[in-house]
Amino acid sequence: MKIIFGIALSVCILAAVLTAAPTFKIGEIRHGFKLLDLRFVKEVNAECYYLEHVKSGARLLKIAAADVNKTFSIAFKTLPDSDCGTPHIMEHAVLNGSKNFPVKSPFDVLAKGSLNTFLNAMTGSDVTIYPVASMNNKDYFNLMHVYLDAVFNPLIYDDPRILQQEGWHHELVNRDAAVVYKGVVYNEMKGAFSDPSREMEYQVLKTLFPDMGYGYSSGGYPPAIPELTHESFINFHRTYYHPSNSHIFLYGDADLDQELAFIDSAYLSKYEKSPRINIPHQLPFEGMKTVTSSYPIAEGGVVDHQSYLSLSWVTGSGADRALVFALQVLREVLVQQESAPIRLALQQAGIGREVSAFVDELNQVLFQINVQNAEADQLEEFRKIVGRVLSDVVVKGLDKESVEAAINRMEFNLREGDDAQKGLTYNFQAIPGWFYADDPFVSLEYEKPLALLKTALTTDYLESIIQRSFLDNPHALLLALAPQPGLEKENVARAEAENAAFKTKLSESEMDSLIMQTQELIAYQQEEDSPQALATIPMLELQDINPQAEWYAISEHRAADVPLMHYDDFTNNVIYLRLFFDMRVLPVELLPYASLLAEVMGSLDTQNYSYGALDNALNLHLGGFSTFLSTFLKDRLDSNLVPKFVVSAKAMNTKTEKLMQLVGEIVNTTRYDDIERLKTVIFRHQSRLDDRVKSNGIGYARTRWASYYSNEGRFNEITSGLDYYRFVTDLTHSFDAQAETIIAKLKQTAELLFSRNNLLTAVSCQQNDLAVVSTHLAALAQAMPQAAPRMNQWTFTFDKKNEGLLAASKVQYVVKGYDFKKLGYAWNGKMRVLGQV
C-alpha cells in the first residue's frame, strides 16, 4: 500500500477502556449497522467493533479506546486504469466543495477554524483515504460531516472547473500566447518525477504488474495526465466512491451510538448496496524481465556513478502478515544492517554508494533491492552478486544474532506506542487485512505472525522464504535507470509541440472559447467564497474551546553533577534518553564536521565493537539510536541561537544499564581512523544527500532563503543545506587525498563536544524508573572527559541575494520573505492567525 503522502507505519499500545455501548451483540442491528464481530484486541488494548451498514454495504471498524484524540477516516479501494492520475486528482477534487458545503476549499476553511490534530487526504497504489482527528468532540463530528459530504456529494458533477484546476487544462491567455498545460496535480507530479527514485518506482511497478492497476501511476505520470477526460473522471467517482466500496474507521472515546446514528442518517441511509470492488491478481511471469530506462539530468551534467539499479520480486499476499513480517526482517538482515551480506558484497564489488531494500504491502507483496550512484553496465554483475549471496545464505543459514536483532527491533516498534496519532497508526495497520482479506483483524492482531516469525531463531523458516520468494520466483525484474543529459529539454519540447499542434487545429471560435475559459478559470481561482457559502462550514465557537492549555511539567535533577531534566509520564516501561551537547564550543569552520559527525556515529567501530557488532547490539538491546543537530532560540531571539548536538536513544527499562553502556560506548570510544570504513559511510551519506536534493527542492530553497538574514538560517545552511551538500560532495571527490584531515577534524569536533561539563541530559520515563536511570546516567557521564567549555561567539555574514539555483527539475520553486522582527514587529499569537489568513 504505497502512499504518495509518506507515512511511517507502526503499531502502538494504549491503555483503553470500553467506551461504546456494552450491550451491543453480534448480529444486532443498530442505526442501520449490523455488528459482524466484537472482540478485545490486546495489540491495541481496546474493544473493537466490526460492522456492516445493511442498506449501503459500507464496512466500519471502531476501536473504542480511551483516547481523547479521536480519529475518523473513510477509505476507498481505488485502482487506476491509466497513468492519468485519476485517483490522485479525485482526492484533490472532492475537497473542492460539496452539496452541503459549497465553498471552493472546505479543507482550507477548516484549517482556519478547527482544533484538528490531523487533517489530510492521501492516495496510494490501491487506496484513497481521508483521515481527520481532533480532541474536541464537536470539532470531531464537524470534520466527519465535511469529509463524508466531500466524498459522497462533491461538486465535480456540475462544475468542470474543479477538474481543470486540480487535474489539468489547456491555458491560453491571448491569441498570441502559447498554449500550455496547467493543473495542481499536473505540476505536483512534475515535481515528484524530478526525483529519479520516483521514476524508478514507476518503471518497476509498470513492468511487474502490466495487466492490472498497480502497473499504472495512481498519482499520475505527467505526460499522461492531459489524457484524462471529464467523462472518465466522473465515471471513476461513480465506480469507486460508493459506500459499498468504503471502509470507515473510528477510533477514540467518542460515543459509538452517536457516531453510527450520524453516519447512517446523514449519508449511508440514502444508498443501496452495490457489488464490492475486488483487487485482481497479476499472473506470474515465466522468467525474470530485464529493463533499461533513463531519467533526465541537466545538459552537461555528471553521468558517472549516477545510475540506479533495482532487483524486485512479486511474492505472496499483503494479507499474509507472517510473510510480510518475514520479508521485513529479511530486508534488515540481508540489506539494511551495517554488516548485511548483500550490502557488504556490493560494497566490496564497488557497485553503487548506497543500497536499500523495501517491502511494499500490496495485494501481492513487492520486495525490492535498490542501488544508488552505480553504473548502468554493472546491472548483470549486481544480479549475480545478489543471487550468489542469497544462495549462500540458504545453504549456510542466516546469522541468528542478526535475525534476533531485527526481530527485537520490530517487536519493540510494534509494542512501543510512541505516536500521538495512534488512531491513524491503527487505521493504516488495519488496511492490508481489510483490503486484501476483508478482515481488519488480520493485520491488527500481530501476536500470531510475530510468534511464527520467532521460530526463525531455531529453524530455517527465513531461509525457506528466501528460496521460495526469491531464488525460485520468476516473477521478478532487473532494472537499470541511467541519467540522460538533455532529456528534460526533450520532454519540454515534446509537450510544447503537442500544445502547438493543438492550437493550430483550433478554429477562430474555438480559440476565443479557450481564451474565455482560461479567463473564467483564473477569475474563479481568485474569487472569494460568498459569506453564505462560508457560513455552511461548521466552525467552533469560543465556548467550545477549553481556555486552559495543557501543561507538561519538567522536574530538574542532577546525575554526576550533570543537569538532568525529567518528564514523568506513562511510557509503557520505555526509557527515552537525550543528551544535549552545546555546539558553541566549536569554531565556525567545524560546524559542517559536526553534522558529518552526527551521520557517522553508530556506523563506525568503537573500542569494544566492530561496526557490524555494534549495529546488532543496538538492535538487540535498544528501540532506537540516532544523532542529529537541533537549534533553539532563547526568548525567541535569533541573536540568542543555542545549537545542540543531540544523542537520542530509547530502550525498555529492563535494558537501562545496556542503554547507557551503548550510548557511552559510541560517544566516548568511536574510532574515526578506519579510512576504508569512513570512506564507505561518507560516500553513502553523499548518495543520500544527492537523492534528497533531487527530491526536495523546496526544502533546500527554504533553508537557503533563511540563511540570507538569520543566524539560525545560516547555521542550518552550513549544517544541512546546499552548502553542506557541496561540502560533503567535495569530500568524496578528494577523499583519498584528504582522508587524514577529515579524520583529524572529526576527532577534534568530538573532543570539543563530548565533555561532561558541556552536557545537558533529558529523560522521559515513569517516576519509579528515575533512580535507576540516574545511577546509570551518572556512570555514563563520569566516563566522559571533564573540561571547562569555552564558548565561541560566531559572526555570520549575510548577503541580500536574488539567487537562482539550476536543476533538472520539472517544476520551479520560489521562496521570498524576511524576519518581521527586523522590520520592527514583535512576536505574538496574532502572527499564527495572520499566517492562516
Short mmCIF file of N, CA, C and O in Angstrom, two decimals, residues 3 18 109 157 210 293 391 402 412 420 456 512 524 590 645 674 698 719 729 760 788 790 800 809 831:
data_model
loop_
_atom_site.label_atom_id
_atom_site.label_comp_id
_atom_site.label_asym_id
_atom_site.label_seq_id
_atom_site.Cartn_x
_atom_site.Cartn_y
_atom_site.Cartn_z
N ILE A 3 1.86 4.87 -0.26
CA ILE A 3 1.14 6.12 -0.10
C ILE A 3 1.95 7.25 -0.69
O ILE A 3 3.15 7.37 -0.43
N LEU A 18 -13.60 0.35 27.59
CA LEU A 18 -14.74 0.22 26.70
C LEU A 18 -15.60 1.47 26.82
O LEU A 18 -16.12 1.79 27.86
N VAL A 109 -10.70 26.20 4.75
CA VAL A 109 -11.56 26.90 5.71
C VAL A 109 -11.51 26.20 7.06
O VAL A 109 -11.41 26.83 8.11
N TYR A 157 -19.55 16.96 -10.37
CA TYR A 157 -20.50 16.56 -11.41
C TYR A 157 -21.03 17.78 -12.18
O TYR A 157 -21.35 17.69 -13.36
N PRO A 210 1.87 -5.57 -15.41
CA PRO A 210 1.44 -5.00 -16.70
C PRO A 210 -0.05 -5.15 -16.98
O PRO A 210 -0.57 -4.46 -17.86
N SER A 293 16.10 1.87 -18.59
CA SER A 293 15.38 3.11 -18.86
C SER A 293 16.28 4.28 -18.48
O SER A 293 17.46 4.10 -18.17
N SER A 391 21.92 -17.49 -2.42
CA SER A 391 22.16 -18.93 -2.46
C SER A 391 23.05 -19.38 -1.30
O SER A 391 22.79 -20.41 -0.66
N SER A 402 21.88 -11.67 14.05
CA SER A 402 21.34 -10.59 13.23
C SER A 402 19.83 -10.71 13.09
O SER A 402 19.11 -9.70 13.13
N PHE A 412 9.88 -4.26 19.35
CA PHE A 412 9.90 -3.02 20.13
C PHE A 412 9.00 -1.98 19.48
O PHE A 412 8.17 -1.33 20.15
N ALA A 420 1.59 10.13 18.82
CA ALA A 420 0.42 10.86 19.29
C ALA A 420 -0.81 10.54 18.46
O ALA A 420 -1.94 10.66 18.94
N ALA A 456 12.10 -18.53 13.48
CA ALA A 456 13.28 -18.39 12.61
C ALA A 456 14.58 -18.42 13.41
O ALA A 456 15.65 -18.65 12.83
N ASP A 512 -11.17 31.54 -29.29
CA ASP A 512 -11.80 32.54 -28.42
C ASP A 512 -12.43 31.87 -27.21
O ASP A 512 -12.39 32.40 -26.09
N TYR A 524 -12.26 32.48 -11.37
CA TYR A 524 -12.81 31.55 -10.38
C TYR A 524 -11.80 31.29 -9.26
O TYR A 524 -12.14 31.27 -8.07
N LEU A 590 34.26 24.20 12.00
CA LEU A 590 33.98 22.81 12.34
C LEU A 590 32.48 22.47 12.30
O LEU A 590 32.10 21.31 12.51
N PHE A 645 24.12 19.48 19.72
CA PHE A 645 24.38 18.16 19.13
C PHE A 645 23.63 17.17 20.01
O PHE A 645 23.89 17.09 21.22
N ASP A 674 39.52 4.39 10.77
CA ASP A 674 39.44 3.33 9.77
C ASP A 674 39.08 4.00 8.44
O ASP A 674 37.91 4.28 8.16
N ILE A 698 12.12 22.39 -2.71
CA ILE A 698 11.52 23.44 -1.91
C ILE A 698 12.15 23.51 -0.53
O ILE A 698 12.36 24.59 0.02
N THR A 719 25.02 23.42 7.95
CA THR A 719 24.99 22.06 8.50
C THR A 719 23.99 21.13 7.83
O THR A 719 24.04 19.92 8.06
N THR A 729 30.01 16.61 -0.83
CA THR A 729 30.36 16.20 -2.19
C THR A 729 31.83 16.46 -2.47
O THR A 729 32.52 15.62 -3.08
N LEU A 760 23.95 18.49 28.83
CA LEU A 760 22.64 18.59 29.45
C LEU A 760 21.87 17.35 29.07
O LEU A 760 21.89 16.94 27.90
N ALA A 788 36.45 22.48 31.12
CA ALA A 788 35.58 23.65 31.11
C ALA A 788 35.35 24.09 29.66
O ALA A 788 36.31 24.37 28.93
N ARG A 790 34.66 26.31 26.43
CA ARG A 790 34.91 27.70 26.02
C ARG A 790 33.99 28.00 24.85
O ARG A 790 34.13 27.43 23.77
N LYS A 800 22.18 40.16 0.95
CA LYS A 800 20.85 40.23 0.35
C LYS A 800 20.97 39.72 -1.09
O LYS A 800 21.58 40.36 -1.93
N SER A 809 14.86 19.84 -12.87
CA SER A 809 13.57 19.61 -12.23
C SER A 809 12.45 20.00 -13.19
O SER A 809 12.61 20.91 -14.01
N MET A 831 0.48 36.44 15.00
CA MET A 831 1.25 36.01 13.83
C MET A 831 0.75 34.67 13.29
O MET A 831 0.75 34.43 12.09
#
